[in-house]
Amino acid sequence: MAADLALYGYWRSSAAYRVRIALNLKGLAYETRPVHLLRDGGEQHAPAYRALSPLELIPCLIDGEQTVTQSVAIMEYLEETRPLPALLPSDAAGRARVRALALTLACDVHPLGNLRVLQYLESQLGADETARGKWSRHWMGVGFNALETMLAGSTATGRFCHGDTPGLADACLVPQFYNALRWKLPLDAYPTIRRIYEACQGLDAFQQAAPEAQPDAPAATPT
Amino acid sequence: MAADLALYGYWRSSAAYRVRIALNLKGLAYETRPVHLLRDGGEQHAPAYRALSPLELIPCLIDGEQTVTQSVAIMEYLEETRPLPALLPSDAAGRARVRALALTLACDVHPLGNLRVLQYLESQLGADETARGKWSRHWMGVGFNALETMLAGSTATGRFCHGDTPGLADACLVPQFYNALRWKLPLDAYPTIRRIYEACQGLDAFQQAAPEAQPDAPAATPT
């Protein structure tokens, strides 16, 4: 079954990065189908890709005849169709906690700093690079403040976001931390987030999902 | 068990509105705990509420000893702890489709038009009411274009977003449509979305979740 999996993504997209982590944690082989977000006005807007994902956003998972969009929906789908190793705990309270951590990033942080939003801020509201950087850091900071409190304040937090097994929340945390480094968000206030990020980075599943490890990453990473 | 449920929300918040619909569809009684988003600088920022939800966003569900944040995580939690009537279909492909529809709204439309974002656009980027309205309509339009395609182009769509039973995607669609009406988004291009909205509005579960039906709604609705 795994041989039928293909992931449309882009090396530096956080949302695609999440799904790559989830696929790797589950030990699933998949074909990488790059969608270049900047070339030719954005390949995600081309009719061929729009037919898969009408929202013209990546990632998109192909599983045989099945097409799944939305990174969190894709991870839930993988969890339901390939349950082990699990990305969610088995108890409802734990599952709710992990989903809340994941959605804090997937709903309330990442979409605000997405490429299409930064393009709008520039073209429609005249926000220059400084203003766009401030915007990105603002929403990451608000989200990380909350996430640090949620993680540091709970006995459910272990080596990873929930206990000692990496899962769905970690798959969202690492790409956002990567973004925070890229945008130079000051990180001193987030020791728990950083500790979990570093624990994740020690695992093959995360290393192999890293943007720079993707076949479509440029040889020398642009800033 | 239902008597222990309490929902922190605000009458006009789309995210709280979603959860009210889910609670009503499942026939669960709950206590309403209003959090006034505009009074005293926003009650969601007060220490008492921040202790429940560090992100300082509503809604937040209390279920006995359990606190759950993030509207989609809350609906998934309700689905796991009170499975019937179901808000998600039983097959993995259907569940993935419903989650993708829901998350298109919950991740890629609603967070961009949220109060805190509009406040930032005004205070930090000098966006006036016209620019903020344009911003809101832009992201709703992009999302609705995708949603209309996803719904109109699939045989899985029925009287509601997925088949003939209302569920998690409908609970996200109706509050966003309410927002679209409020922001005067032109809706002619979305006949399927409108048809489903109207089907939902015929049901008690949706009517009783409406902003104007909430105890904290003002007697005369401000614009």
Coordinates of C-alpha atoms in Angstrom, one line a residue:
Chain A
M1 CA 0.0 0.0 0.0
A2 CA 2.8 2.4 0.9
A3 CA 4.2 2.4 -2.6
D4 CA 1.0 4.1 -3.8
L5 CA 1.6 7.1 -1.6
A6 CA 2.6 10.3 -3.1
L7 CA 2.9 13.8 -1.5
Y8 CA 2.6 17.0 -3.4
G9 CA 4.7 19.6 -1.5
Y10 CA 7.5 22.1 -1.5
W11 CA 10.7 21.7 0.4
R12 CA 10.2 24.8 2.6
S13 CA 6.5 24.6 3.2
S14 CA 5.7 24.0 6.9
A15 CA 2.5 22.3 6.1
A16 CA 4.2 19.8 3.8
Y17 CA 7.0 19.4 6.3
R18 CA 4.4 18.3 8.9
V19 CA 3.1 15.6 6.7
R20 CA 6.6 14.4 5.7
I21 CA 7.3 13.9 9.5
A22 CA 4.1 12.0 10.0
L23 CA 4.8 9.7 7.0
N24 CA 8.4 9.1 8.3
L25 CA 7.2 8.4 11.9
K26 CA 4.9 5.8 10.5
G27 CA 7.7 4.4 8.3
L28 CA 5.8 4.9 5.1
A29 CA 7.5 5.2 1.8
Y30 CA 6.2 7.8 -0.5
E31 CA 6.9 9.6 -3.8
T32 CA 7.8 13.3 -3.6
R33 CA 6.0 15.4 -6.2
P34 CA 7.4 19.0 -5.9
V35 CA 5.1 22.0 -6.5
H36 CA 7.3 25.1 -6.8
L37 CA 5.5 27.9 -5.0
L38 CA 7.4 30.7 -6.6
R39 CA 8.1 29.5 -10.1
D40 CA 5.8 30.7 -13.0
G41 CA 3.7 32.6 -10.6
G42 CA 3.3 29.6 -8.4
E43 CA 2.7 26.1 -9.6
Q44 CA 0.1 25.6 -6.9
H45 CA -2.1 27.9 -9.0
A46 CA -1.8 25.9 -12.2
P47 CA -4.9 24.0 -13.4
A48 CA -3.3 20.6 -12.9
Y49 CA -2.7 21.2 -9.2
R50 CA -5.9 23.1 -8.7
A51 CA -7.8 20.0 -9.8
L52 CA -6.3 18.2 -6.8
S53 CA -6.5 21.0 -4.4
P54 CA -9.0 23.8 -5.2
L55 CA -7.6 26.0 -2.5
E56 CA -4.3 26.0 -4.4
L57 CA -2.3 25.2 -1.2
I58 CA 0.0 22.4 -0.5
P59 CA 0.4 19.7 0.7
C60 CA -1.9 17.1 -1.0
L61 CA -1.6 13.3 -0.4
I62 CA -2.4 10.8 -3.0
D63 CA -3.2 7.3 -1.7
G64 CA -4.1 5.1 -4.6
E65 CA -7.4 6.5 -5.8
Q66 CA -7.8 8.8 -2.8
T67 CA -6.8 12.5 -2.7
V68 CA -6.5 14.2 0.7
T69 CA -5.8 17.9 1.3
Q70 CA -5.2 19.9 4.5
S71 CA -2.1 18.8 6.4
V72 CA -4.0 18.0 9.6
A73 CA -6.6 16.1 7.8
I74 CA -3.9 14.1 6.0
M75 CA -2.2 13.2 9.3
E76 CA -5.6 12.1 10.8
Y77 CA -6.1 10.0 7.6
L78 CA -2.8 8.4 7.9
E79 CA -3.5 7.7 11.6
E80 CA -6.8 6.0 10.7
T81 CA -5.5 4.0 7.7
R82 CA -2.0 3.1 9.2
P83 CA -2.6 3.2 12.9
L84 CA 0.8 2.1 14.1
P85 CA 3.0 3.6 15.3
A86 CA 0.3 6.0 16.6
L87 CA 0.6 9.8 16.3
L88 CA -2.2 10.3 18.8
P89 CA -2.5 8.9 22.3
S90 CA -5.2 6.4 23.0
D91 CA -7.3 8.4 25.6
A92 CA -9.8 11.0 24.5
A93 CA -8.3 13.7 26.9
G94 CA -4.8 13.1 25.6
R95 CA -6.0 13.1 22.0
A96 CA -7.8 16.4 22.6
R97 CA -4.6 17.9 24.2
V98 CA -2.5 16.8 21.2
R99 CA -5.0 18.1 18.7
A100 CA -5.3 21.5 20.5
L101 CA -1.5 21.9 20.5
A102 CA -1.3 21.0 16.8
L103 CA -4.2 23.2 15.8
T104 CA -2.8 26.1 17.8
L105 CA 0.0 26.0 15.3
A106 CA -2.0 24.9 12.2
C107 CA -4.9 27.3 12.6
D108 CA -3.6 30.2 14.7
V109 CA 0.0 30.6 13.8
H110 CA 1.0 29.2 10.4
P111 CA -1.8 30.5 8.2
L112 CA -1.0 34.0 9.2
G113 CA 2.6 33.8 8.0
N114 CA 1.8 31.8 4.8
L115 CA 3.3 33.0 1.5
R116 CA -0.1 34.1 0.0
V117 CA -0.7 36.3 3.1
L118 CA 2.7 37.9 2.9
Q119 CA 2.1 38.5 -0.8
Y120 CA -1.2 40.3 0.0
L121 CA 0.4 42.4 2.8
E122 CA 3.0 43.6 0.3
S123 CA 0.8 44.1 -2.8
Q124 CA -2.4 45.4 -1.2
L125 CA -1.4 47.0 2.0
G126 CA 2.1 48.2 1.1
A127 CA 3.8 46.4 3.9
D128 CA 7.6 46.4 3.3
E129 CA 10.0 43.6 4.3
T130 CA 10.4 45.1 7.8
A131 CA 6.6 45.3 8.4
R132 CA 6.2 41.7 7.0
G133 CA 8.9 40.4 9.3
K134 CA 7.3 42.1 12.3
W135 CA 3.9 40.7 11.3
S136 CA 5.3 37.1 11.1
R137 CA 7.2 37.4 14.3
H138 CA 4.2 38.9 16.1
W139 CA 1.9 35.9 15.3
M140 CA 4.6 33.3 15.9
G141 CA 5.4 35.0 19.3
V142 CA 1.7 35.0 20.3
G143 CA 1.4 31.4 19.4
F144 CA 4.7 30.3 20.9
N145 CA 3.8 32.2 24.2
A146 CA 0.7 30.1 24.4
L147 CA 2.4 26.9 23.4
E148 CA 5.2 27.3 25.9
T149 CA 2.6 27.8 28.7
M150 CA 0.6 24.8 27.5
L151 CA 3.7 22.6 27.4
A152 CA 5.6 23.8 30.4
G153 CA 2.5 23.9 32.6
S154 CA 1.4 20.3 32.0
T155 CA 2.6 17.0 33.5
A156 CA 1.5 15.4 30.2
T157 CA 4.5 16.9 28.5
G158 CA 7.4 14.6 28.4
R159 CA 10.4 14.3 26.1
F160 CA 8.0 15.3 23.4
C161 CA 4.8 17.4 23.3
H162 CA 2.8 14.5 24.8
G163 CA 4.8 11.9 26.8
D164 CA 7.9 10.3 25.4
T165 CA 6.7 9.4 22.0
P166 CA 6.7 11.9 19.1
G167 CA 3.4 12.5 17.5
L168 CA 1.0 14.9 15.7
A169 CA 1.8 17.9 17.9
D170 CA 5.6 17.4 17.4
A171 CA 5.0 17.2 13.6
C172 CA 3.5 20.7 13.8
L173 CA 6.0 22.1 16.3
V174 CA 9.2 21.4 14.4
P175 CA 8.3 23.1 11.1
Q176 CA 7.0 26.1 13.0
F177 CA 10.3 26.3 15.0
Y178 CA 12.2 26.0 11.7
N179 CA 10.1 29.0 10.5
A180 CA 10.8 30.9 13.7
L181 CA 14.6 30.4 13.1
R182 CA 14.2 31.6 9.5
W183 CA 12.3 34.7 10.7
K184 CA 14.7 35.3 13.6
L185 CA 12.1 35.2 16.3
P186 CA 13.8 35.6 19.7
L187 CA 13.5 32.2 21.3
D188 CA 14.8 32.6 24.8
A189 CA 11.3 32.7 26.2
Y190 CA 10.6 29.2 24.9
P191 CA 12.8 26.7 26.6
T192 CA 10.3 23.9 26.5
I193 CA 9.6 24.3 22.8
R194 CA 13.3 24.4 22.1
R195 CA 14.0 21.3 24.2
I196 CA 11.3 19.4 22.3
Y197 CA 12.5 20.7 19.0
E198 CA 16.0 19.4 19.8
A199 CA 14.7 16.0 20.9
C200 CA 12.8 15.7 17.6
Q201 CA 15.8 16.7 15.6
G202 CA 17.7 13.8 17.0
L203 CA 15.3 11.4 15.2
D204 CA 15.8 10.1 11.7
A205 CA 12.1 10.7 10.9
F206 CA 12.5 14.4 11.5
Q207 CA 15.9 14.7 9.9
Q208 CA 14.7 13.1 6.7
A209 CA 11.7 15.4 6.6
A210 CA 13.8 18.5 6.9
P211 CA 13.5 21.1 4.1
E212 CA 17.1 20.9 3.1
A213 CA 16.8 17.1 2.7
Q214 CA 14.2 17.3 0.1
P215 CA 14.9 16.6 -3.6
D216 CA 13.5 20.0 -4.6
A217 CA 15.6 22.0 -2.2
P218 CA 18.2 24.1 -3.9
A219 CA 21.8 23.1 -3.5
A220 CA 22.6 26.3 -1.6
T221 CA 19.6 27.4 0.5
P222 CA 18.4 30.9 -0.3
T223 CA 17.4 33.1 2.7
Chain B
M1 CA -22.5 13.6 32.0
A2 CA -24.0 16.4 29.8
A3 CA -24.8 18.5 32.8
D4 CA -21.1 19.0 33.5
L5 CA -20.5 20.6 30.1
A6 CA -19.8 24.3 29.9
L7 CA -18.7 26.4 26.9
Y8 CA -16.8 29.6 27.2
G9 CA -17.7 31.6 24.1
Y10 CA -19.0 34.8 22.6
W11 CA -22.3 35.1 20.8
R12 CA -20.8 36.3 17.5
S13 CA -17.6 34.2 17.5
S14 CA -17.5 31.8 14.6
A15 CA -15.3 29.3 16.4
A16 CA -17.7 29.2 19.4
Y17 CA -20.7 29.0 17.0
R18 CA -19.2 25.9 15.5
V19 CA -19.0 24.2 18.8
R20 CA -22.5 25.2 19.8
I21 CA -23.8 23.5 16.6
A22 CA -21.8 20.4 17.4
L23 CA -23.1 20.3 20.9
N24 CA -26.7 20.8 19.7
L25 CA -26.4 18.2 16.9
K26 CA -25.4 15.7 19.6
G27 CA -28.2 16.8 21.8
L28 CA -25.9 17.8 24.7
A29 CA -27.0 20.3 27.3
Y30 CA -24.3 22.8 28.3
E31 CA -23.9 25.9 30.4
T32 CA -23.0 29.0 28.4
R33 CA -20.2 31.1 29.9
P34 CA -19.9 34.3 28.0
V35 CA -16.4 35.9 27.4
H36 CA -16.9 39.4 26.1
L37 CA -14.3 39.9 23.4
L38 CA -14.5 43.7 23.4
R39 CA -15.3 44.7 26.9
D40 CA -12.5 45.9 29.2
G41 CA -9.9 45.4 26.5
G42 CA -11.2 41.9 25.9
E43 CA -12.2 39.4 28.6
Q44 CA -10.3 36.7 26.7
H45 CA -7.1 38.4 27.8
A46 CA -8.0 38.4 31.5
P47 CA -5.9 36.1 33.8
A48 CA -8.9 33.9 34.7
Y49 CA -9.6 33.0 31.1
R50 CA -5.9 32.9 30.1
A51 CA -5.5 30.1 32.7
L52 CA -8.0 28.0 30.7
S53 CA -6.8 29.0 27.2
P54 CA -3.2 30.4 27.1
L55 CA -3.8 31.5 23.5
E56 CA -6.5 33.9 24.8
L57 CA -9.0 32.8 22.1
I58 CA -12.4 31.3 22.5
P59 CA -14.0 28.8 22.6
C60 CA -13.0 26.6 25.5
L61 CA -15.0 23.5 26.6
I62 CA -15.2 22.3 30.2
D63 CA -16.2 18.7 30.6
G64 CA -16.0 17.9 34.3
E65 CA -12.3 18.0 35.1
Q66 CA -11.3 18.3 31.4
T67 CA -10.5 21.5 29.6
V68 CA -10.4 21.5 25.8
T69 CA -9.4 24.4 23.6
Q70 CA -9.4 24.8 19.7
S71 CA -12.9 24.5 18.2
V72 CA -11.9 21.6 15.9
A73 CA -10.2 19.7 18.7
I74 CA -13.3 20.2 20.8
M75 CA -15.6 18.8 18.1
E76 CA -13.3 15.8 17.7
Y77 CA -13.3 15.3 21.5
L78 CA -17.1 15.4 21.5
E79 CA -17.2 12.9 18.7
E80 CA -14.9 10.5 20.6
T81 CA -16.6 10.9 24.0
R82 CA -20.2 11.1 22.7
P83 CA -20.1 9.2 19.4
L84 CA -23.8 9.4 18.5
P85 CA -25.2 11.0 16.5
A86 CA -21.9 11.1 14.5
L87 CA -20.4 14.3 13.1
L88 CA -18.0 12.3 11.0
P89 CA -18.7 9.5 8.5
S90 CA -17.5 6.0 9.3
D91 CA -15.1 5.5 6.4
A92 CA -11.5 6.9 6.4
A93 CA -12.0 8.6 3.0
G94 CA -15.2 10.3 4.0
R95 CA -13.7 11.4 7.3
A96 CA -10.7 12.8 5.5
R97 CA -13.0 14.7 3.1
V98 CA -15.1 16.2 5.9
R99 CA -12.0 17.2 7.9
A100 CA -10.5 18.8 4.8
L101 CA -13.6 20.8 4.2
A102 CA -13.8 21.8 7.9
L103 CA -10.1 22.7 8.1
T104 CA -10.3 24.8 4.9
L105 CA -12.5 27.1 6.8
A106 CA -11.0 26.6 10.3
C107 CA -7.3 27.0 9.2
D108 CA -7.3 28.9 5.9
V109 CA -10.3 31.3 6.1
H110 CA -11.5 32.1 9.6
P111 CA -8.1 32.9 11.4
L112 CA -7.3 35.6 8.8
G113 CA -10.5 37.5 9.6
N114 CA -10.4 37.0 13.3
L115 CA -10.8 40.1 15.6
R116 CA -7.1 40.1 16.8
V117 CA -5.9 40.1 13.2
L118 CA -8.2 43.0 12.2
Q119 CA -7.0 44.9 15.3
Y120 CA -3.4 44.4 14.2
L121 CA -4.1 45.5 10.6
E122 CA -5.7 48.7 12.0
S123 CA -3.2 49.5 14.7
Q124 CA 0.1 48.3 13.1
L125 CA -0.5 48.6 9.4
G126 CA -2.9 51.5 9.3
A127 CA -5.6 49.6 7.5
D128 CA -8.8 51.5 7.6
E129 CA -12.3 50.0 7.6
T130 CA -12.4 49.8 3.8
A131 CA -9.1 48.0 3.7
R132 CA -10.1 45.7 6.5
G133 CA -13.3 44.8 4.8
K134 CA -11.5 44.2 1.5
W135 CA -9.0 41.9 3.4
S136 CA -11.8 39.9 5.0
R137 CA -13.8 39.5 1.8
H138 CA -10.6 38.5 -0.1
W139 CA -9.8 35.5 2.2
M140 CA -13.4 34.5 2.5
G141 CA -13.7 34.6 -1.3
V142 CA -10.6 32.6 -1.9
G143 CA -11.8 30.0 0.7
F144 CA -15.4 29.9 -0.6
N145 CA -14.2 29.6 -4.2
A146 CA -12.3 26.4 -3.1
L147 CA -15.2 25.2 -1.0
E148 CA -17.7 25.6 -3.7
T149 CA -15.5 23.6 -6.1
M150 CA -15.0 20.9 -3.5
L151 CA -18.7 20.6 -2.8
A152 CA -20.2 21.1 -6.2
G153 CA -17.6 18.8 -7.8
S154 CA -18.2 15.8 -5.6
T155 CA -20.9 13.1 -5.6
A156 CA -20.3 12.8 -1.8
T157 CA -22.0 16.1 -1.3
G158 CA -25.7 15.6 -0.5
R159 CA -28.2 17.7 1.3
F160 CA -25.3 18.7 3.6
C161 CA -21.6 18.9 3.0
H162 CA -21.2 15.1 3.2
G163 CA -24.3 13.1 2.4
D164 CA -27.7 13.8 3.9
T165 CA -26.6 14.1 7.6
P166 CA -25.2 17.4 9.0
G167 CA -21.8 17.1 10.5
L168 CA -18.4 18.7 11.3
A169 CA -18.0 20.4 8.0
D170 CA -21.5 21.9 8.2
A171 CA -20.7 23.1 11.7
C172 CA -17.8 25.1 10.2
L173 CA -19.6 26.2 7.0
V174 CA -22.6 27.9 8.7
P175 CA -20.7 30.3 10.9
Q176 CA -18.5 31.3 8.1
F177 CA -21.5 32.0 5.9
Y178 CA -22.9 34.1 8.7
N179 CA -19.6 36.0 8.6
A180 CA -19.8 36.4 4.9
L181 CA -23.3 37.9 5.2
R182 CA -22.0 40.3 7.8
W183 CA -19.1 41.4 5.7
K184 CA -21.3 41.6 2.6
L185 CA -19.3 39.1 0.5
P186 CA -21.0 38.7 -2.9
L187 CA -22.4 35.2 -2.7
D188 CA -23.8 34.5 -6.2
A189 CA -20.8 32.3 -7.1
Y190 CA -21.5 29.9 -4.3
P191 CA -24.9 28.3 -4.9
T192 CA -23.9 25.0 -3.3
I193 CA -22.6 26.6 -0.2
R194 CA -25.8 28.7 0.0
R195 CA -28.0 25.7 -0.5
I196 CA -26.3 23.8 2.3
Y197 CA -26.4 26.8 4.6
E198 CA -30.1 27.1 4.0
A199 CA -30.7 23.3 4.7
C200 CA -28.8 23.7 7.9
Q201 CA -30.7 26.8 8.9
G202 CA -33.9 24.7 8.8
L203 CA -32.7 22.5 11.7
D204 CA -33.2 23.3 15.4
A205 CA -29.6 22.5 16.2
F206 CA -28.4 25.3 14.0
Q207 CA -31.1 27.8 14.9
Q208 CA -30.4 27.4 18.6
A209 CA -26.7 27.9 18.0
A210 CA -27.2 31.1 16.1
P211 CA -25.4 34.2 17.5
E212 CA -28.7 36.1 18.0
A213 CA -30.1 33.2 20.1
Q214 CA -27.3 33.3 22.6
P215 CA -27.8 34.8 26.2
D216 CA -25.0 37.3 25.7
A217 CA -26.3 38.6 22.4
P218 CA -27.4 42.3 22.7
A219 CA -31.1 42.9 22.4
A220 CA -30.6 44.9 19.2
T221 CA -27.7 43.4 17.1
P222 CA -25.0 46.0 16.4
T223 CA -23.4 46.0 13.0

